[in-house]
mmCIF file of C-alpha atoms in Angstrom:
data_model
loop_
_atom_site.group_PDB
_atom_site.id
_atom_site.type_symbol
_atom_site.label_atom_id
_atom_site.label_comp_id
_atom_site.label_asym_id
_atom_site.label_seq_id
_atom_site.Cartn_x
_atom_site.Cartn_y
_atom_site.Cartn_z
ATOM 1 C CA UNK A 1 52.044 88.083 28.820
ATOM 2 C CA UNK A 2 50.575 85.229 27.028
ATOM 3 C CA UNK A 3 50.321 85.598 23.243
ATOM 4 C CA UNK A 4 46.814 84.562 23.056
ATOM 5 C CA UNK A 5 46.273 87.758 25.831
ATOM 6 C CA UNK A 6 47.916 90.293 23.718
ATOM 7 C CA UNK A 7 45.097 90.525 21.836
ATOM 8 C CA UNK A 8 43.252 91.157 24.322
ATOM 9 C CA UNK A 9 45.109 93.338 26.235
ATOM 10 C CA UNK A 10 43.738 96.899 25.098
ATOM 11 C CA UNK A 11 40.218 95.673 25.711
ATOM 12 C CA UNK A 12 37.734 97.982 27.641
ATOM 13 C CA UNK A 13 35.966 96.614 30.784
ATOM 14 C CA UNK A 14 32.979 94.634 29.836
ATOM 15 C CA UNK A 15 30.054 96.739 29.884
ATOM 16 C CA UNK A 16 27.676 94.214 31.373
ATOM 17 C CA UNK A 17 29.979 92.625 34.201
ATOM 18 C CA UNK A 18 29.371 94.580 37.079
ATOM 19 C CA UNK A 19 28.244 98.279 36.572
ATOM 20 C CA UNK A 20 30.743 99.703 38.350
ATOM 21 C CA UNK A 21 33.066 102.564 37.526
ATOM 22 C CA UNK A 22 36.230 101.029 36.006
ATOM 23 C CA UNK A 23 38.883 104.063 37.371
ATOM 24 C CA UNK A 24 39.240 103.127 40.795
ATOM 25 C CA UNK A 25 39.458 105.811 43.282
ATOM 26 C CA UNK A 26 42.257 104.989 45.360
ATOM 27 C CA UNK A 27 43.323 102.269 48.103
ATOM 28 C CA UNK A 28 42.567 101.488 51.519
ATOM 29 C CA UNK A 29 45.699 101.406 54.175
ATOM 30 C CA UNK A 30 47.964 98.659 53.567
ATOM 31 C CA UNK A 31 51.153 97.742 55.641
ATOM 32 C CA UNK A 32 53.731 100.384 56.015
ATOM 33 C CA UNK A 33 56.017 97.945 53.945
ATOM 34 C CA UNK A 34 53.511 98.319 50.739
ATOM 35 C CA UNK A 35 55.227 99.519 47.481
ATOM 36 C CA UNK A 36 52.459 100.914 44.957
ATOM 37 C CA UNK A 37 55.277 100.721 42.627
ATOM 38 C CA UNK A 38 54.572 96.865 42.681
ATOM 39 C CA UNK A 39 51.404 95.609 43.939
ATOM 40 C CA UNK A 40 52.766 92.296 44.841
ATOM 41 C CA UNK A 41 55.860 93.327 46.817
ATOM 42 C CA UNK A 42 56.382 92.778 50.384
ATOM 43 C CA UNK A 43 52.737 91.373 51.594
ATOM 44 C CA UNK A 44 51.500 88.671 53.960
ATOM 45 C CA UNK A 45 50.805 86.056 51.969
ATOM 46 C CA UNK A 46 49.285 82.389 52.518
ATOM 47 C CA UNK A 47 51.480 79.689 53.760
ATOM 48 C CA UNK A 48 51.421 77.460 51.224
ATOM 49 C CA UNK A 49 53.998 76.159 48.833
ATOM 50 C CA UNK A 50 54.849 78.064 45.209
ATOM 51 C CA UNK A 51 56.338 77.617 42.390
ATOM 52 C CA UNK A 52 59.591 80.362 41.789
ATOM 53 C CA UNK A 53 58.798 83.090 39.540
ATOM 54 C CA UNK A 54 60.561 81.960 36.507
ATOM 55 C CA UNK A 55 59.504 78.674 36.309
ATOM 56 C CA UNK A 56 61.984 76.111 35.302
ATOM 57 C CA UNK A 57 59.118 74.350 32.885
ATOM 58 C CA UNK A 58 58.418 77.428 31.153
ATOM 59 C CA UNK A 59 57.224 76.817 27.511
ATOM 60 C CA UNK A 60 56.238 78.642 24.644
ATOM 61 C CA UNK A 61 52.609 79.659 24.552
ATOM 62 C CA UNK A 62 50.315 76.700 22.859
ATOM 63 C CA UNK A 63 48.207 78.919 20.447
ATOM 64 C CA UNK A 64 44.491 77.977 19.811
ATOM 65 C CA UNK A 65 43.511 76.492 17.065
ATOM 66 C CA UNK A 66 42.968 77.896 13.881
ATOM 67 C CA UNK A 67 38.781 78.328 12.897
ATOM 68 C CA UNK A 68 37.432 80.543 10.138
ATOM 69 C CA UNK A 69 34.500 81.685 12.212
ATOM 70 C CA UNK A 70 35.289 80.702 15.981
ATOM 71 C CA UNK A 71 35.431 83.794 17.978
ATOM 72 C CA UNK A 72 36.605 83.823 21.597
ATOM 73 C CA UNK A 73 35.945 87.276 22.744
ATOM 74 C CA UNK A 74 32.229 86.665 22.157
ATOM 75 C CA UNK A 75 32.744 83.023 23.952
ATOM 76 C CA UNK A 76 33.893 84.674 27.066
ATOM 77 C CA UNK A 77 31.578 87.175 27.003
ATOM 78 C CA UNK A 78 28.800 85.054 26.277
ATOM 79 C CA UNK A 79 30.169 83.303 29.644
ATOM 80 C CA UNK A 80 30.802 86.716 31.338
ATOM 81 C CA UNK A 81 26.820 87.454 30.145
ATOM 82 C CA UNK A 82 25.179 84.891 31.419
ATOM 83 C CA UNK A 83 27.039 85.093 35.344
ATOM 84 C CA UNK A 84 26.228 89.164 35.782
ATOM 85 C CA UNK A 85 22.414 89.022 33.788
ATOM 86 C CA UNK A 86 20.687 92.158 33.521
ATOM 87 C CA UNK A 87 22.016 93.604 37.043
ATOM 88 C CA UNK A 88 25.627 92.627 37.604
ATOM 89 C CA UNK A 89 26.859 90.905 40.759
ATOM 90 C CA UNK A 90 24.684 91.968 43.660
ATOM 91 C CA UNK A 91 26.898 90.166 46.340
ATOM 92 C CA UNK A 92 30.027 92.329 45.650
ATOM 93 C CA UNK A 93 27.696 95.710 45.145
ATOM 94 C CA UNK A 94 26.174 95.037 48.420
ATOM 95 C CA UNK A 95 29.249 93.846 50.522
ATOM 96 C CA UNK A 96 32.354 95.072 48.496
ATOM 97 C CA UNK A 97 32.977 98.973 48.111
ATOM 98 C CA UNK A 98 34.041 99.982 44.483
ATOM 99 C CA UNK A 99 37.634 101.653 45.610
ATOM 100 C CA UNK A 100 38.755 98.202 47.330
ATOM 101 C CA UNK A 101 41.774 96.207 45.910
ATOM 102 C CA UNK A 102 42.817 93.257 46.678
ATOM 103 C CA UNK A 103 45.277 90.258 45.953
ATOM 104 C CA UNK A 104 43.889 86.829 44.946
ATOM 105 C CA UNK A 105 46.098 83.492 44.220
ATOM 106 C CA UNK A 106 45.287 80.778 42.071
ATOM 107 C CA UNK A 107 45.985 77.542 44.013
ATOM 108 C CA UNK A 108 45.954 73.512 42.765
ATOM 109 C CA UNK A 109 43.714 71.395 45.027
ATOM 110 C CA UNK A 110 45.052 68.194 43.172
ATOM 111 C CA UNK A 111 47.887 67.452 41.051
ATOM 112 C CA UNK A 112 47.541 67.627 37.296
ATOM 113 C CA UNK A 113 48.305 69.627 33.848
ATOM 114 C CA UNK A 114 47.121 73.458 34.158
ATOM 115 C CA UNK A 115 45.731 74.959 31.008
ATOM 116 C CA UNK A 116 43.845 78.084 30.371
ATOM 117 C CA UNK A 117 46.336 80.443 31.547
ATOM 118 C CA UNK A 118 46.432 82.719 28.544
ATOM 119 C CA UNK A 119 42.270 82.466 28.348
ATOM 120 C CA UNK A 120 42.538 83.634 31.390
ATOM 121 C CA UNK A 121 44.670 86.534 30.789
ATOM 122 C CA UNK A 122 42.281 87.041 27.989
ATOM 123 C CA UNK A 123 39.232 87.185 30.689
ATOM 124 C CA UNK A 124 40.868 89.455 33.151
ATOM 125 C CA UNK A 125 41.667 91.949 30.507
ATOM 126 C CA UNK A 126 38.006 91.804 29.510
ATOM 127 C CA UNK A 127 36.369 92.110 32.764
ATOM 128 C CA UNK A 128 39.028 95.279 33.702
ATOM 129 C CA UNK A 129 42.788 95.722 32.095
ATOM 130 C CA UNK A 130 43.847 97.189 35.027
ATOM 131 C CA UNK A 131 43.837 93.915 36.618
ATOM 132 C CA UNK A 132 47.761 92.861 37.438
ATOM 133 C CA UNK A 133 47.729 88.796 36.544
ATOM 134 C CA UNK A 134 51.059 87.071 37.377
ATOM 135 C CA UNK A 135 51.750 83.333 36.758
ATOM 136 C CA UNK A 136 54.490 81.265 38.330
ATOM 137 C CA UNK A 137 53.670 78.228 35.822
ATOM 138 C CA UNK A 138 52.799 77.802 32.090
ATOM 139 C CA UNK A 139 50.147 76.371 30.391
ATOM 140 C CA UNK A 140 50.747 72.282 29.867
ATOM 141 C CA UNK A 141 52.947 72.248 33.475
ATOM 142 C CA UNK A 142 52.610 69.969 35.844
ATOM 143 C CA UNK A 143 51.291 71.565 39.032
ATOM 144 C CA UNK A 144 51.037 69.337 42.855
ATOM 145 C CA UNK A 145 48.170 69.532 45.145
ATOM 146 C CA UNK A 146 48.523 73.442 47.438
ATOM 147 C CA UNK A 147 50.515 74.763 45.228
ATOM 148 C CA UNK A 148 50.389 78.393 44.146
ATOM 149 C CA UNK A 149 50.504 79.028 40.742
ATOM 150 C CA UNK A 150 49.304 82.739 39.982
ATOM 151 C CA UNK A 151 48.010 85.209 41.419
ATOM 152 C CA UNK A 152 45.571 88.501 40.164
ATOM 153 C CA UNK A 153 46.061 92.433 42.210
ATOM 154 C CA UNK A 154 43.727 94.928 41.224
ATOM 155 C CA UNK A 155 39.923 95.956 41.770
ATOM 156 C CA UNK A 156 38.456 93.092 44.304
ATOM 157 C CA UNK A 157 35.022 93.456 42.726
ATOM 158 C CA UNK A 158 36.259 92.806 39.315
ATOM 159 C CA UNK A 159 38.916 89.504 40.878
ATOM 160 C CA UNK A 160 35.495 88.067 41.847
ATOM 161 C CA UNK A 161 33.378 88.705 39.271
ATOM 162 C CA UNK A 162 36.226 87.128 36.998
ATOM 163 C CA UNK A 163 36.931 84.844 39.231
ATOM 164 C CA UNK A 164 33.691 81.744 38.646
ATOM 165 C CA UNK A 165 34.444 82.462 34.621
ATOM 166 C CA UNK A 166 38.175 82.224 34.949
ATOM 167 C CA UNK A 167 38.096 78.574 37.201
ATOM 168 C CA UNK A 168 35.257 77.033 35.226
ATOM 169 C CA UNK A 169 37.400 77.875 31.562
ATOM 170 C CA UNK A 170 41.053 76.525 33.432
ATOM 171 C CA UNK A 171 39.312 73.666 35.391
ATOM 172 C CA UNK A 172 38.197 72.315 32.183
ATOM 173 C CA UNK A 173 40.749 72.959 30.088
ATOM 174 C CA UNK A 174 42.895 71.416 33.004
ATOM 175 C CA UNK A 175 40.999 68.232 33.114
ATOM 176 C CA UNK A 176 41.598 67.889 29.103
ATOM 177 C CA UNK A 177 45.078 68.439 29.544
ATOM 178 C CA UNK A 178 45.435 65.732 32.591
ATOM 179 C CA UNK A 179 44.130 63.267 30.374
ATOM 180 C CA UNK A 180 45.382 64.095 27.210
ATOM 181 C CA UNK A 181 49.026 64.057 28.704
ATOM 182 C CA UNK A 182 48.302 60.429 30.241
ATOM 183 C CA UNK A 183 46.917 59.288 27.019
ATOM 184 C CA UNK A 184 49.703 60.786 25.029
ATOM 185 C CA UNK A 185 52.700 59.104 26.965
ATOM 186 C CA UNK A 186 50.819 56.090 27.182
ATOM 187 C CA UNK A 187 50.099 55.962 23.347
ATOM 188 C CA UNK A 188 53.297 56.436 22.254
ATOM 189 C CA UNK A 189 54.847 56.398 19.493
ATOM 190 C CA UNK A 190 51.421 56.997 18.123
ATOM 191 C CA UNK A 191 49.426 59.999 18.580
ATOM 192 C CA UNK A 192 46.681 60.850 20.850
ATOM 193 C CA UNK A 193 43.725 62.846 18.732
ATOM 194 C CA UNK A 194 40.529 64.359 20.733
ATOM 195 C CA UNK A 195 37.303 64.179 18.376
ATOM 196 C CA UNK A 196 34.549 66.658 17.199
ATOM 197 C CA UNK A 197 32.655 65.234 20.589
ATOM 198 C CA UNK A 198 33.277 68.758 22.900
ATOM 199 C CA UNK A 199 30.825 71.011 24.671
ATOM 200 C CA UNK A 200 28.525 72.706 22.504
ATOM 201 C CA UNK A 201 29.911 76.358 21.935
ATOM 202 C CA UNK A 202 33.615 75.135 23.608
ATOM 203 C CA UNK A 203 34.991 73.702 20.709
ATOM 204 C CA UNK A 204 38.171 75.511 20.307
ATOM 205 C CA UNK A 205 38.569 75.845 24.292
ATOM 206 C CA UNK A 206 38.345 72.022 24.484
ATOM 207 C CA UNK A 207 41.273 71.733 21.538
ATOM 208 C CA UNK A 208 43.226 73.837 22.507
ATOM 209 C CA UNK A 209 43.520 71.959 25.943
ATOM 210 C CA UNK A 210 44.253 68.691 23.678
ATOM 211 C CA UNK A 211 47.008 71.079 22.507
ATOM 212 C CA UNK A 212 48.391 71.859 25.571
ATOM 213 C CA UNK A 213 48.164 68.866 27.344
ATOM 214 C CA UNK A 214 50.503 66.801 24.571
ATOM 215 C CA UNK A 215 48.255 65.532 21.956
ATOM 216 C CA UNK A 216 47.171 66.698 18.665
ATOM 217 C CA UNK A 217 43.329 68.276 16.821
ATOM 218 C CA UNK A 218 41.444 66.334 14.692
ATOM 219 C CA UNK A 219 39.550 67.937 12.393
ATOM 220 C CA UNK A 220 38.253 71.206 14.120
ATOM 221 C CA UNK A 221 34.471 70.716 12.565
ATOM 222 C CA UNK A 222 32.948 69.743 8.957
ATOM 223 C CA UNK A 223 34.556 72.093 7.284
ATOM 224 C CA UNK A 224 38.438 71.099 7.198
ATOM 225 C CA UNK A 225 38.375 67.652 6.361
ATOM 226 C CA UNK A 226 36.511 65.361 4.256
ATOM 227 C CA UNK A 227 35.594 62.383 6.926
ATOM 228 C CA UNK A 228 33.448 59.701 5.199
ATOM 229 C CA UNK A 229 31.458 57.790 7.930
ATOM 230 C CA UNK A 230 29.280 54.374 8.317
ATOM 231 C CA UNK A 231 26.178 56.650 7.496
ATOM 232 C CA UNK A 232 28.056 58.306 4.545
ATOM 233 C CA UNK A 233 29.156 54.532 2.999
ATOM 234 C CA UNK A 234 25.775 53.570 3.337
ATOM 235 C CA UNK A 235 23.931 56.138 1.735
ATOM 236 C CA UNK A 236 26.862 56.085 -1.103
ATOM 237 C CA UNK A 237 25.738 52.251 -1.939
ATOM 238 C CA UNK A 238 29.437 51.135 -0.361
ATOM 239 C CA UNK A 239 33.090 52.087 0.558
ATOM 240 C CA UNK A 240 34.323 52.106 -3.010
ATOM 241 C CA UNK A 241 31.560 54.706 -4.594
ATOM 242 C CA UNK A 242 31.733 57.103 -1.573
ATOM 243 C CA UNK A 243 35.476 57.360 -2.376
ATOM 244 C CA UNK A 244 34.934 57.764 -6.084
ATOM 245 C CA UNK A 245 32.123 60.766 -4.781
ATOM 246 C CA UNK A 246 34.980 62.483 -3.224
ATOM 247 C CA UNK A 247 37.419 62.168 -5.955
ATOM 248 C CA UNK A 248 35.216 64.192 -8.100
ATOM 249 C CA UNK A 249 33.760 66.110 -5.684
ATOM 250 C CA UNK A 250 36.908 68.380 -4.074
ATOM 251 C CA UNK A 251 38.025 68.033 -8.451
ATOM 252 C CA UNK A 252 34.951 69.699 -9.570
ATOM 253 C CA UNK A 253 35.260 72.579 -6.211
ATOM 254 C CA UNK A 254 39.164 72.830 -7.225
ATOM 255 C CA UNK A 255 39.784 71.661 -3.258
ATOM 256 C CA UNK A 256 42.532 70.593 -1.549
ATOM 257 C CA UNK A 257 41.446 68.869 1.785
ATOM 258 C CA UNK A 258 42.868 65.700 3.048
ATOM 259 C CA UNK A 259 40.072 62.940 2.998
ATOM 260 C CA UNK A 260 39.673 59.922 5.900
ATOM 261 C CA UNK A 261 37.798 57.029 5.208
ATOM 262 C CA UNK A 262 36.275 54.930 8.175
ATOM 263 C CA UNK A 263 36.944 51.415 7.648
ATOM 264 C CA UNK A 264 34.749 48.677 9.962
ATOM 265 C CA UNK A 265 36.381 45.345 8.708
ATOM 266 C CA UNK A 266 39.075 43.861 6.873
ATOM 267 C CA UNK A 267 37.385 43.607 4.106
ATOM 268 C CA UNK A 268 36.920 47.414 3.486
ATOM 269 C CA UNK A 269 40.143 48.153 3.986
ATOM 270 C CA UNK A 270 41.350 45.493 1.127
ATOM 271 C CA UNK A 271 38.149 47.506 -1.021
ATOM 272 C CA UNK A 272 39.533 50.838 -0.294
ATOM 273 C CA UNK A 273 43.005 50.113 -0.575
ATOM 274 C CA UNK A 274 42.202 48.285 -4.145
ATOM 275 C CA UNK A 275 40.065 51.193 -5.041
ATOM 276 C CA UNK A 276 43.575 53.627 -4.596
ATOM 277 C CA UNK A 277 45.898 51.676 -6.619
ATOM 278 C CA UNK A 278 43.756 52.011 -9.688
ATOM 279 C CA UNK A 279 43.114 55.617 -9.142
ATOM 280 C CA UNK A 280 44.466 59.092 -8.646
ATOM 281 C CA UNK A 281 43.001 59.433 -4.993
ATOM 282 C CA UNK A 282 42.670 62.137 -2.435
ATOM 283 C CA UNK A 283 42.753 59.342 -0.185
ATOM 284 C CA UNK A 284 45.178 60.632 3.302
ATOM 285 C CA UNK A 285 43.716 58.226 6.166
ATOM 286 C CA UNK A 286 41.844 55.483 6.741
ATOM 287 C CA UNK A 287 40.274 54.718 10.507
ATOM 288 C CA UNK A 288 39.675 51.606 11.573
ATOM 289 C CA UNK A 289 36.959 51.658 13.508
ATOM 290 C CA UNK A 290 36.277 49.314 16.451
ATOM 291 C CA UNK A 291 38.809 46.966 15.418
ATOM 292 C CA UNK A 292 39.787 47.193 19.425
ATOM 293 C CA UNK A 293 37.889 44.070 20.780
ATOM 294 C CA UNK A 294 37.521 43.966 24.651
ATOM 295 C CA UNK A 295 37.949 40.355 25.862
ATOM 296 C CA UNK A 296 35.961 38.974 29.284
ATOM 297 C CA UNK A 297 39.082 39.401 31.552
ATOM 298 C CA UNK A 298 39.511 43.574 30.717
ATOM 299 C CA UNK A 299 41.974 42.972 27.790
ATOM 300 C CA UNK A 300 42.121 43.804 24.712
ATOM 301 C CA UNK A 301 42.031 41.846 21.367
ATOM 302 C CA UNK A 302 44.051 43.948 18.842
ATOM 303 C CA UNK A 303 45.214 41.452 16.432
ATOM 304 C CA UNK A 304 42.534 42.490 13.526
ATOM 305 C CA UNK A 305 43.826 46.309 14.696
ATOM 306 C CA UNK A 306 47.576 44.679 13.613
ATOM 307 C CA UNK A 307 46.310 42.962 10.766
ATOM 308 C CA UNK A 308 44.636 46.025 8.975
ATOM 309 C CA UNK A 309 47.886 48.000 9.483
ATOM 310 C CA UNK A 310 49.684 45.483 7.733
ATOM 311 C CA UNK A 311 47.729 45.999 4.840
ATOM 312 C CA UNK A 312 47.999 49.357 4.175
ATOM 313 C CA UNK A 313 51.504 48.934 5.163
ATOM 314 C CA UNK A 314 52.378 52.736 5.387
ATOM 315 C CA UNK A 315 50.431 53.771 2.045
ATOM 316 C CA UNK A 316 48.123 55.910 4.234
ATOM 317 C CA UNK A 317 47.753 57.709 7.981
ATOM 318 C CA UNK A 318 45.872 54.976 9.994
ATOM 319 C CA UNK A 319 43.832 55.969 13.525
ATOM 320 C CA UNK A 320 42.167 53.735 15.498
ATOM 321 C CA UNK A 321 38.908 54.527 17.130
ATOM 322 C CA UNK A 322 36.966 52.949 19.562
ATOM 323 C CA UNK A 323 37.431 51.127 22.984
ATOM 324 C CA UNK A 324 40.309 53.419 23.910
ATOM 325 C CA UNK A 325 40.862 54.273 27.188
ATOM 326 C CA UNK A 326 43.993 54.907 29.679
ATOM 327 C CA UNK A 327 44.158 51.457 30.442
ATOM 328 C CA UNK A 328 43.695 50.058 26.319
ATOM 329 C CA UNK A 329 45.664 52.750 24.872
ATOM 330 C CA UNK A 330 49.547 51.560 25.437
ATOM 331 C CA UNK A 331 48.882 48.347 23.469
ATOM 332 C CA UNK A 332 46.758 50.237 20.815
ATOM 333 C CA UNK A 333 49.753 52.698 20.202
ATOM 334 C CA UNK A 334 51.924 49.222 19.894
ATOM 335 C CA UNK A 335 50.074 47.755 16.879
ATOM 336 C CA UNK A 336 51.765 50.609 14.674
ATOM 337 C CA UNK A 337 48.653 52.561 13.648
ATOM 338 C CA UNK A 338 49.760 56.422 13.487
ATOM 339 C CA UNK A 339 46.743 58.071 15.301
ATOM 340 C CA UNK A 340 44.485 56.933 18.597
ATOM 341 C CA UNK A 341 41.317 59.235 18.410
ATOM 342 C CA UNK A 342 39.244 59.560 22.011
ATOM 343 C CA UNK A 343 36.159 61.155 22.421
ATOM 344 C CA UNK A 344 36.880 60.889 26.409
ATOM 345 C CA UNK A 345 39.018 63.455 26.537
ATOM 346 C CA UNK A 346 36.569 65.663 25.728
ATOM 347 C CA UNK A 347 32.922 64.262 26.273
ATOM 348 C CA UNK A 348 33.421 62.953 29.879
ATOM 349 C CA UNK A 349 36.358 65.007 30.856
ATOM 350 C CA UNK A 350 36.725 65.504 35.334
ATOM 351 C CA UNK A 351 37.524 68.811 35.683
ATOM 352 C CA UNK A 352 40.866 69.808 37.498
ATOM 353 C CA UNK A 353 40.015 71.439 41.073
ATOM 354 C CA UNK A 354 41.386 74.347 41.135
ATOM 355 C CA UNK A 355 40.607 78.094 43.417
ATOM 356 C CA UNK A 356 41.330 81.520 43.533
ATOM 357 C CA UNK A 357 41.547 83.022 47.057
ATOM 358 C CA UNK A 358 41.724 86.443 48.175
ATOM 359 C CA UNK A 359 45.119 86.802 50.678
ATOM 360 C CA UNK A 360 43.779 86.373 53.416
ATOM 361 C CA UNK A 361 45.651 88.715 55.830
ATOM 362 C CA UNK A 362 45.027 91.683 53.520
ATOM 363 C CA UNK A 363 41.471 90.886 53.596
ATOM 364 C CA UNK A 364 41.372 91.019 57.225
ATOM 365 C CA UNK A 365 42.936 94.353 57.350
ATOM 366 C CA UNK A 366 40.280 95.789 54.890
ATOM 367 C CA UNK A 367 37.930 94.353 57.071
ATOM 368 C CA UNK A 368 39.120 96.431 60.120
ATOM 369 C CA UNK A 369 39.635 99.395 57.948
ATOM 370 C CA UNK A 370 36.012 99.153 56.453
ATOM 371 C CA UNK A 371 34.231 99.151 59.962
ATOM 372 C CA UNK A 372 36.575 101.673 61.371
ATOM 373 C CA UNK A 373 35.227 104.030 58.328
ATOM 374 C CA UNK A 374 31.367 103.508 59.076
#
């Protein structure tokens, strides 16, 4: 199991989901080649291509990030909440008796980087730990277009209530990780950075995708690192005195953060870089902001990008920011600046098609076995 499950793991079934009993009260008939001793043994399955149980790729679980306040039980049961309302899911209490188990496999319907296998785990568990979840890849893997890459055994009202929550967490988080992977080969050998710009409510879900997918968190919200903006220089009178506020500032509070300046020209990177070699700064980074020009012909001009690195000439972290996209970032990542930030890994992210489909021969033969019983 996923580390970020085990938590998760001796969770009761979410109250709200469905309201229906959570023992289940036996099966219907299976093949005579069924083993209850493991639920996915020696079944029809779909004929499409899967990856071997132990994947070759298998990785260490990508934790989330760290937050002080961030908690993802309530996120996915906010999500959980919201899908079954005041009444639970009416479709599968009409249509879908409450003893019926079934087998559903998650399947790629386009190639890409799968992520939110372990939030998954952590939604099964929530919706009913009895649910058996078994996955053939690991988070930040590669997976092609009809392949199958997991697969969930247990209660089939519960697989379907999951299932909507479950696909619109991993399709996501998939997406993120797509991108973030193509951005972080392409940036190399600096690194690719998401930016506070994620889905209200999702921030840790959308960094911990960045995670997976290669690259590495910015600051996680206001709270972790001093970042003096445009609208923080200006209301400071300047570059220099917003610096000096922060000097005494996190001395007075006794703090220990590390402190990123945004930079927009030349000029205020030769101020701020003056400004630290006659003090004792908390100074770590300095962005330089929209020092990326586009040209008429689709390239890019990054020779003021160059010349600002130059200056600070290893002193400080640098990150670039603005006009980065797949297509700018491989010459950004040249010019020698340590971090690319991109809010388009996050604010505009395509979501990774993915499904989860209930076998479909065992299906049929509850079918049968549900009109021979009425």
């Amino acid at each position: 199991m996923p580390a970020a499950a085990a938590a998760a793991a001796a969770a009761p079934p979410n109250p709200n989901v469905l309201q229906l009993a959570p023992r289940l009260r036996g099966l219907v008939s299976f093949p005579s080649s069924y083993s209850s001793s493991s639920p996915f043994s020696n079944r029809l399955r779909l004929r499409l291509p899967r990856a071997a149980s132990m994947s070759a790729e298998a990785r260490v679980p990508v934790a989330p990030p760290a937050h002080p306040t961030y908690d993802l039980k309530a996120v996915i049961n906010l999500a959980l909440s919201e899908d079954a309302g005041d009444r639970g899911d009416v479709s599968c209490l009409a249509t879908i008796p409450s003893d019926v188990k079934a087998e559903a496999t998650f399947i790629a319907k386009e190639d890409g980087v799968v992520a939110g296998i372990s939030l998954a785990d952590m939604i099964f568990k929530q919706v009913d730990p009895s649910l058996k979840v078994e996955w053939f890849e690991s988070d930040g893997n590669y997976v092609h277009k009809g392949l199958q890459f997991g697969r969930v055994y247990g209660c089939a009202r519960n697989i379907i209530v999951a299932e909507r929550v479950v696909l619109n967490f991993m399709q996501r988080m998939s997406g993120i990780a797509t991108m973030t992977k193509a951005m972080a080969d392409a940036a190399h050998p600096a690194c690719i950075l998401e930016t506070r710009k994620t889905a209200p409510g999702l921030r840790l879900v959308d960094k911990w995708a960045v995670l997976i997918g290669g690259g590495k968190n910015h600051r996680i919200g206001l709270f972790d690192m001093v970042m003096i903006k445009d609208n923080h220089i200006s209301v400071a009178g300047g570059i220099t005195n917003a610096m000096k506020f922060v000097d005494r500032f996190l001395a007075k509070e006794k703090l220990a953060l590390p402190v990123e300046v945004e930079t927009r020209t030349l000029q205020e990177v030769k101020d701020l870089l003056e400004y630290a070699a006659e003090n004792n700064t908390s100074l770590t980074r300095i962005m330089l902001d929209n020092m990326v020009v586009p040209l008429g012909n689709g390239d890019i001009d990054v020779s003021m990008l160059k010349d600002a690195v130059e200056l600070i000439n290893g002193r400080f972290e640098t990150e670039a920011s603005g006009n980065v996209t797949i297509d700018t970032v491989k010459k950004i990542g040249e010019t020698g600046v340590t971090y690319i930030s991109s809010g388009a890994l996050t604010h505009s992210v395509k979501a990774l098609d993915i499904s989860l489909k209930i076998d479909t021969e065992l299906a049929l033969q509850h079918s049968v076995v549900l009109l021979d019983t009425c």
